[in-house]
Short mmCIF file of C-alpha atoms in Angstrom, two decimals:
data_model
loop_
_atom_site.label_atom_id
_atom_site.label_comp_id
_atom_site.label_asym_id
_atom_site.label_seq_id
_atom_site.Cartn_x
_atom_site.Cartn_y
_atom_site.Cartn_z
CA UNK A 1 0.04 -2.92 -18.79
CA UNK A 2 -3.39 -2.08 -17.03
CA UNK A 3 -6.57 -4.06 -17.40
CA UNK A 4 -9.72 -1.94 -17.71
CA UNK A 5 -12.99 -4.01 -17.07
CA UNK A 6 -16.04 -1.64 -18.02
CA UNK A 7 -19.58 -2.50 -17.29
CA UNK A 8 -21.63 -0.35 -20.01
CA UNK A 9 -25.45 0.19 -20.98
CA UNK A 10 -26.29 -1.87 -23.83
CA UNK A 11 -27.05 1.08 -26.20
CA UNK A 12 -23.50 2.90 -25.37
CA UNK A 13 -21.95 -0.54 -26.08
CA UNK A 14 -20.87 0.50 -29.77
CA UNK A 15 -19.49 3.85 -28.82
CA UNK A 16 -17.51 2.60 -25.83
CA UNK A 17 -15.79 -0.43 -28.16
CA UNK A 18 -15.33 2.34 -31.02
CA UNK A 19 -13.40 4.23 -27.88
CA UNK A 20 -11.01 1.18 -26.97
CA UNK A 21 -9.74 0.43 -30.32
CA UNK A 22 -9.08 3.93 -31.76
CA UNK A 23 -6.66 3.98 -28.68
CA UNK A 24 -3.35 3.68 -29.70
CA UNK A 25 -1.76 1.09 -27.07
CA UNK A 26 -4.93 -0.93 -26.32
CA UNK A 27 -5.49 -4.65 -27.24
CA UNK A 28 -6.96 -7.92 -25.85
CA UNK A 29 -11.04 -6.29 -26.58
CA UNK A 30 -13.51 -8.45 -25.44
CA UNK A 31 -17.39 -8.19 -25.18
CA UNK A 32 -19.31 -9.78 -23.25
CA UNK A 33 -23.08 -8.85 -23.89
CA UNK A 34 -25.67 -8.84 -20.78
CA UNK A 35 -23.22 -10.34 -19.01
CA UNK A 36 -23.77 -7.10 -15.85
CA UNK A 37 -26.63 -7.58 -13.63
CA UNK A 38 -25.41 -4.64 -10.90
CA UNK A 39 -25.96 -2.14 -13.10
CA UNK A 40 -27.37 -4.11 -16.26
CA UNK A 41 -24.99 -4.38 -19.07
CA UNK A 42 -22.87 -5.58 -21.34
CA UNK A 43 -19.16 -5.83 -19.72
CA UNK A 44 -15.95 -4.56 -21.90
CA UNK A 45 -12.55 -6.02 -20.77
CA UNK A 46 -8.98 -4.76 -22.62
CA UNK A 47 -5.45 -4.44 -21.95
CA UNK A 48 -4.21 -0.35 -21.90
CA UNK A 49 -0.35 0.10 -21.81
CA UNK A 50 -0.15 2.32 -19.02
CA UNK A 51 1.25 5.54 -20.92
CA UNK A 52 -2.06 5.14 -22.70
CA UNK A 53 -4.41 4.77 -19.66
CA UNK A 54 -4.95 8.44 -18.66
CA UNK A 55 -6.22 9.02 -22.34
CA UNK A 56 -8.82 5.96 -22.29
CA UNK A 57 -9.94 6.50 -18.92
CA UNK A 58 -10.45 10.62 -19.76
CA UNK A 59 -12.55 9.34 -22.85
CA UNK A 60 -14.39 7.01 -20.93
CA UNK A 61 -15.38 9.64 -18.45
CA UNK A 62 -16.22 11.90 -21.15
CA UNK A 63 -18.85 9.54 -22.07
CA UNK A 64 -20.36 9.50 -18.56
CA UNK A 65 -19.37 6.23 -17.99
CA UNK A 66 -18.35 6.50 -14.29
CA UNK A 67 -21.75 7.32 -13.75
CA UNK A 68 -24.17 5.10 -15.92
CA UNK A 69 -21.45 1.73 -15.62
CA UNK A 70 -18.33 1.35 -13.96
CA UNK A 71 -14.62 1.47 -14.94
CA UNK A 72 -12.13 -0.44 -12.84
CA UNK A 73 -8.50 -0.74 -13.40
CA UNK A 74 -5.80 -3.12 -12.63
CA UNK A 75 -1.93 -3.29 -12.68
CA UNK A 76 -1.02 -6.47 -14.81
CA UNK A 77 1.59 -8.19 -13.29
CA UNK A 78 2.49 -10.45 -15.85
CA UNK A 79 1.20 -10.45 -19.46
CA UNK A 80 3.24 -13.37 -22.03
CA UNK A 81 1.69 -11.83 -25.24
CA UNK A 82 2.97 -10.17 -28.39
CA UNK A 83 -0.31 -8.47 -28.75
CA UNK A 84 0.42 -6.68 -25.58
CA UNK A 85 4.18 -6.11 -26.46
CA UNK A 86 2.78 -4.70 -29.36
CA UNK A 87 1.15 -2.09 -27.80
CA UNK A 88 3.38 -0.99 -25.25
CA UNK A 89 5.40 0.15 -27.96
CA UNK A 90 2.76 1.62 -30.17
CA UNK A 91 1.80 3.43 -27.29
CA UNK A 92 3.61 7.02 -27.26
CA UNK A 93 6.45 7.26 -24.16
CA UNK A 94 7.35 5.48 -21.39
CA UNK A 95 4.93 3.82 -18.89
CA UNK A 96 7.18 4.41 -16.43
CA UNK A 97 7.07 8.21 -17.17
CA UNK A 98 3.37 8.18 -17.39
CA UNK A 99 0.91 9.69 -14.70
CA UNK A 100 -2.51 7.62 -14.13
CA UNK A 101 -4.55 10.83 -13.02
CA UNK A 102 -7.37 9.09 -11.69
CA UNK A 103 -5.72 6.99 -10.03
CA UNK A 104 -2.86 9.31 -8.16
CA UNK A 105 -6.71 11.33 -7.01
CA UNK A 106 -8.34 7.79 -5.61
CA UNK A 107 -4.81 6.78 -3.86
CA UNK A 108 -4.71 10.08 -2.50
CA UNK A 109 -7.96 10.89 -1.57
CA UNK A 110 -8.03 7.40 0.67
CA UNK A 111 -4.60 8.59 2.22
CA UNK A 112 -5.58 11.58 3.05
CA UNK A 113 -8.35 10.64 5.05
CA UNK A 114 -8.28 11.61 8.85
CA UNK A 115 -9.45 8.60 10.34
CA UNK A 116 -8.82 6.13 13.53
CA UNK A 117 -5.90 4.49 12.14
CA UNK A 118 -4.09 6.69 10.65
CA UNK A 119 -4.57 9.04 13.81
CA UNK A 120 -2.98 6.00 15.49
CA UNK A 121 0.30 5.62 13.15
CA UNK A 122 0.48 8.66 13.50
CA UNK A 123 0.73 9.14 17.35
CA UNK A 124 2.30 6.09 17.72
CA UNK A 125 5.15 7.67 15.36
CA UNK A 126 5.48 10.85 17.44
CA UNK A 127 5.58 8.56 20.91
CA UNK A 128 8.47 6.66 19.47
CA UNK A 129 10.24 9.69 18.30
CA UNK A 130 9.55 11.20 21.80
CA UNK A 131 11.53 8.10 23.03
CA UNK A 132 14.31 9.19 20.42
CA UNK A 133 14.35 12.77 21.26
CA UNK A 134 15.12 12.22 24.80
CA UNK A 135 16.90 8.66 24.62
CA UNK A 136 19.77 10.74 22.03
CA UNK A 137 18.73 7.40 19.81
CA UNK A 138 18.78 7.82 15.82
CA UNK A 139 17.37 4.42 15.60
CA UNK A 140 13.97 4.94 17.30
CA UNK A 141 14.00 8.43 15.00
CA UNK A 142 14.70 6.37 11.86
CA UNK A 143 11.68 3.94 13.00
CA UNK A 144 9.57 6.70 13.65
CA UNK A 145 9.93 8.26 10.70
CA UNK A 146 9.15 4.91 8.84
CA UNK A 147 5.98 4.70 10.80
CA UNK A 148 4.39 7.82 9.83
CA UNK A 149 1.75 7.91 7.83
CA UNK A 150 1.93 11.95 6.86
CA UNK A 151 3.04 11.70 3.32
CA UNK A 152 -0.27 11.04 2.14
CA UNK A 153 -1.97 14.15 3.19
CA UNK A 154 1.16 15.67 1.98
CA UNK A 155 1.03 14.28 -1.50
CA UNK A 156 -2.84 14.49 -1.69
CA UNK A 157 -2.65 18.70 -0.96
CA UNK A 158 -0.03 18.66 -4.02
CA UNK A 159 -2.58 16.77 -6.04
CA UNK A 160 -5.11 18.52 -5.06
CA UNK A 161 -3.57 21.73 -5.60
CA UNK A 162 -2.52 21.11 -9.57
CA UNK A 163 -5.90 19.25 -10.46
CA UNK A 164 -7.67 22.10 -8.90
CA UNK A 165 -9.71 19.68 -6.59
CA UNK A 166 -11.07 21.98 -3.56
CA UNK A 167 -12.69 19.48 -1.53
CA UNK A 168 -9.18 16.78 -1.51
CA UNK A 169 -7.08 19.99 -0.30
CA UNK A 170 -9.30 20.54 2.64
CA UNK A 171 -9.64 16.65 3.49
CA UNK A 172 -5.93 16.79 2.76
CA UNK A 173 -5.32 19.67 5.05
CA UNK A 174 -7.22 18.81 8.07
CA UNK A 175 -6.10 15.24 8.00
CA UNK A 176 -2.03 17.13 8.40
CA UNK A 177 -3.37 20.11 10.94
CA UNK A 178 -5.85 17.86 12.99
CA UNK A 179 -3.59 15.09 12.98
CA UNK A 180 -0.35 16.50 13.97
CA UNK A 181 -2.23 18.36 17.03
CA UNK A 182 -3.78 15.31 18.37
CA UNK A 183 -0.66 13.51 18.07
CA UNK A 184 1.65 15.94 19.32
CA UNK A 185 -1.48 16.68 22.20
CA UNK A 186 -0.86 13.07 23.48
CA UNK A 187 2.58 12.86 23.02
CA UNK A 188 2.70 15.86 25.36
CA UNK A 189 0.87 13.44 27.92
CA UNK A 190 2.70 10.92 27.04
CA UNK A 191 5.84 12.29 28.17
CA UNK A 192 4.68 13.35 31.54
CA UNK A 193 3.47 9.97 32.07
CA UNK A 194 7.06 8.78 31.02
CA UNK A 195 8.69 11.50 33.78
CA UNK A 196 5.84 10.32 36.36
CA UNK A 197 8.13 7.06 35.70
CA UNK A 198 11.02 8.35 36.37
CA UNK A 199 12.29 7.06 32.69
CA UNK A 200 11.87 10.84 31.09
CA UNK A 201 13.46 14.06 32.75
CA UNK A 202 14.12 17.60 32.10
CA UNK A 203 17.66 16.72 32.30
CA UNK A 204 17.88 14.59 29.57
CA UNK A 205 15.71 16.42 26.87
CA UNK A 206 18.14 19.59 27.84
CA UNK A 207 21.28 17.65 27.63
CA UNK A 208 24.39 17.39 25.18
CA UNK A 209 22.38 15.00 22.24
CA UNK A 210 24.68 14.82 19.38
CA UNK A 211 22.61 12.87 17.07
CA UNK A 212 19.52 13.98 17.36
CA UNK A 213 19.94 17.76 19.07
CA UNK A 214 19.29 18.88 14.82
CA UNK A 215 15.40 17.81 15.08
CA UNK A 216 15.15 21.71 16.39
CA UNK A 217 17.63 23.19 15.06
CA UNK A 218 16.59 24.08 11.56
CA UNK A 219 18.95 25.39 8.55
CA UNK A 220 18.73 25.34 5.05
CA UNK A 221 19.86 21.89 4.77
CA UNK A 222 16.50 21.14 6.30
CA UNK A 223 14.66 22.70 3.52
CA UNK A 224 16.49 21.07 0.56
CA UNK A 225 16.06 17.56 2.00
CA UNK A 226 12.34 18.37 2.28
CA UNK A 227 12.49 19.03 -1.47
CA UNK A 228 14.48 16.52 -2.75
CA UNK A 229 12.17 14.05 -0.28
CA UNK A 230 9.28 15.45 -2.11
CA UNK A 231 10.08 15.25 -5.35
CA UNK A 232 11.39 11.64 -4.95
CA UNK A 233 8.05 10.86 -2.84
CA UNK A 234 5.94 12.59 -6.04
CA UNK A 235 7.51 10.63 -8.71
CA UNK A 236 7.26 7.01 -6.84
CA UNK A 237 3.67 7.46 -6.27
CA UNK A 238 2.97 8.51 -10.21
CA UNK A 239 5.51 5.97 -11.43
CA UNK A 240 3.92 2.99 -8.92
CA UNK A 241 7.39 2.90 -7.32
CA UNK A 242 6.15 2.59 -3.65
CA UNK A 243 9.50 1.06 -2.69
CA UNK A 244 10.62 4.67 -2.68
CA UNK A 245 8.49 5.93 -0.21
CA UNK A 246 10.20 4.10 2.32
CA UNK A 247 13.32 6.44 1.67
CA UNK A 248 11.55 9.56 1.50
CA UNK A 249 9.77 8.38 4.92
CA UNK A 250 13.02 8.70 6.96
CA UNK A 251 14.50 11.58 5.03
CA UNK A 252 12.62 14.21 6.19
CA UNK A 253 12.12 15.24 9.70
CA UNK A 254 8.46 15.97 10.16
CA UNK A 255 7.59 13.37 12.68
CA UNK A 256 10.42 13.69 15.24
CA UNK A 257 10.26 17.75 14.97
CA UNK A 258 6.51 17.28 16.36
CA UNK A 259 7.69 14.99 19.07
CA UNK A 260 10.37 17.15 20.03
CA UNK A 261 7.88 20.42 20.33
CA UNK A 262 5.44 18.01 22.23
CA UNK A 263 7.71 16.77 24.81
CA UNK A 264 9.71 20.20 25.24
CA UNK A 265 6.15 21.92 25.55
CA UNK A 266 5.60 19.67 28.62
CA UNK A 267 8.80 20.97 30.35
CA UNK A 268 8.46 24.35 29.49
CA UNK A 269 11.27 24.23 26.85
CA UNK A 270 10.19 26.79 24.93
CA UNK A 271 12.94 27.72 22.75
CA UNK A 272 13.28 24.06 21.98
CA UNK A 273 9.58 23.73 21.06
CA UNK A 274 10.01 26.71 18.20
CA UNK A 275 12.96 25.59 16.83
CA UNK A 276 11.02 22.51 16.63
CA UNK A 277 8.20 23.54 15.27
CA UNK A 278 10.01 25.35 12.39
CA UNK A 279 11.77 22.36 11.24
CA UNK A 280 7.91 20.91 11.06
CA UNK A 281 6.72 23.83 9.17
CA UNK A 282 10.12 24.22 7.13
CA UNK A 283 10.01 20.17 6.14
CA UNK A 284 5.88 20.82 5.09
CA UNK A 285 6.53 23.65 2.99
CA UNK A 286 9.23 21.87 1.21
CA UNK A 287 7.74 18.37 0.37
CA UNK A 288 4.34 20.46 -0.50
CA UNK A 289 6.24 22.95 -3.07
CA UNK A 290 8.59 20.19 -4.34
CA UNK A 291 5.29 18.18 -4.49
CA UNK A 292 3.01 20.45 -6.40
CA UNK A 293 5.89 21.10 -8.92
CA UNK A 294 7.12 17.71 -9.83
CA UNK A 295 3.19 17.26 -10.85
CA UNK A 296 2.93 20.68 -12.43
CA UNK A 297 6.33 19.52 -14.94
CA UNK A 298 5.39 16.10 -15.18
CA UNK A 299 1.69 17.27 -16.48
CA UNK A 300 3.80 19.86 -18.92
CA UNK A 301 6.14 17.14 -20.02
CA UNK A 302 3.65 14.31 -20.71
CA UNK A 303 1.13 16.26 -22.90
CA UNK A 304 3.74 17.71 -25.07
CA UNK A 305 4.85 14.24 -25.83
CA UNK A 306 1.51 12.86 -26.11
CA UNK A 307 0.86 15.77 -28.61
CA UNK A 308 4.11 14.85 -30.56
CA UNK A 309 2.60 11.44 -30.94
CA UNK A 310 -0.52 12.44 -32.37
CA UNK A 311 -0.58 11.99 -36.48
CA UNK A 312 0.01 15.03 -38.10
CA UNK A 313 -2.63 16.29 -40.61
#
């Protein structure tokens, strides 16, 4: 179940409650007139089951209420009520199968952000991987790839791409381009510094490495693990199964390709740096495609069930 908690202009009050109860899966109304102060208004609280959200919160934009009031929504943890049982199954499908459009765009759009910290995660990744590449250690490349932070840009260019939203596929994009080249930039330094040391060489990046000598050697294995990553990453953002993500983290191999480029670029490894770099772009293009088209059939699938539900007549 979601809670919605509206705060509405008095005289769109009526029109806003008539919009609540004529959806199917809603319950637990409750007015509370003049109760707003920041904006003034009356505030609207109800329980949604969550295959019924994207429907209520569509209306509720329709009415221009993101911009006179406000609309907030939360996940309900717990809810002991028959009302609310009632309504999850009154509600058409499964709320595990349902997407929350507006919120997959917010979650997105604030993961897809390039800023200072996620700049950070994502150097720090590529450092550790660095450490991995050249250490022959699948542990510090599982931890890397736990560490990065690149599957939200990834997921909000697929969102972006099937709602059409311009403006989240280029804050999506540059966050992926900008932040991969300032990452892999100073993990470049970053291994000199580490063969100033004396605890990174040549030698070792060049080296028999049996477990991890397949970060730049691309194939099509490669590609169908992106996929299947990015489906599985798709559906546990829209079914709010973040425990997921973990898994797709250290599936694919975007993170330790870019640290194996980076340090091979600082030795002059060039053939290792493209064969890198492929499995980079190869691993991108895969989550992104798988992405976009686990949205795409998910959109297809929901709305002809939703239209299945409607009464006939």
């Amino acid at each position: 179940m979601l809670h919605l908690r509206l705060i509405v202009p008095a005289d769109r009050t009526e029109e806003v409650v008539r919009t609540v109860e004529k959806t199917v899966g809603t319950t637990h109304l409750v007015v509370l007139p003049g109760a707003a102060r920041d904006p003034m208004g009356d505030v609207v609280m109800c329980d949604v089951a969550r295959e019924a959200g994207d429907s209520l919160l569509g209306d509720l934009r329709e009415l221009g209420l993101d911009e006179t009031g406000s609309i907030a929504v939360e996940n309900i943890d717990l809810s002991l009520s028959r009302r609310a049982d009632e309504a999850e199954e009154e509600a058409p499908g499964e709320g595990a199968d349902a997407v929350l459009w507006e919120q997959l765009t917010d979650a997105t759009h604030e993961e897809s952000t390039l800023s200072v910290t996620y700049l950070a995660f994502l150097t720090l990744a590529t450092m550790i991987a660095a450490c991995g590449v050249v250490l022959d250690n699948a542990i510090l490349i599982v931890g890397a790839m736990a560490v990065g932070p690149e599957f939200g840009p990834l997921a909000g260019l697929c969102t972006a791409l099937v709602r059409r939203a311009p403006r989240l596929a280029a804050r999506s994009a540059i966050a992926l381009l900008v932040g991969f080249a300032a990452a892999m930039a100073l993990t470049t330094g970053f291994g000199m510094v580490m063969d100033a040391a004396g605890l990174f060489s040549a030698d070792m990046l060049e080296g028999a490495r049996p477990n991890t000598d397949f970060i730049w050697k691309p194939d099509m294995f490669s590609f169908v693990v992106a996929v299947l990553a990015g489906i599985a990453g798709t559906l546990s953002l829209t079914s709010a199964k973040s425990g997921a993500l973990v898994g797709v983290a250290i599936s694919v191999t975007t993170v330790p390709a870019a640290a194996n480029a980076a340090v091979a670029l600082g030795y002059g490894e060039i053939h290792q740096m493209w064969g890198s770099t492929e499995q980079l772009l190869l691993n991108l293009v895969g989550i992104v495609l798988a992405g976009t088209l686990t949205l795409v059939l998910q959109k297809v699938l929901w709305e002809r069930q939703r239209r299945r539900a409607l009464p006939r007549g």
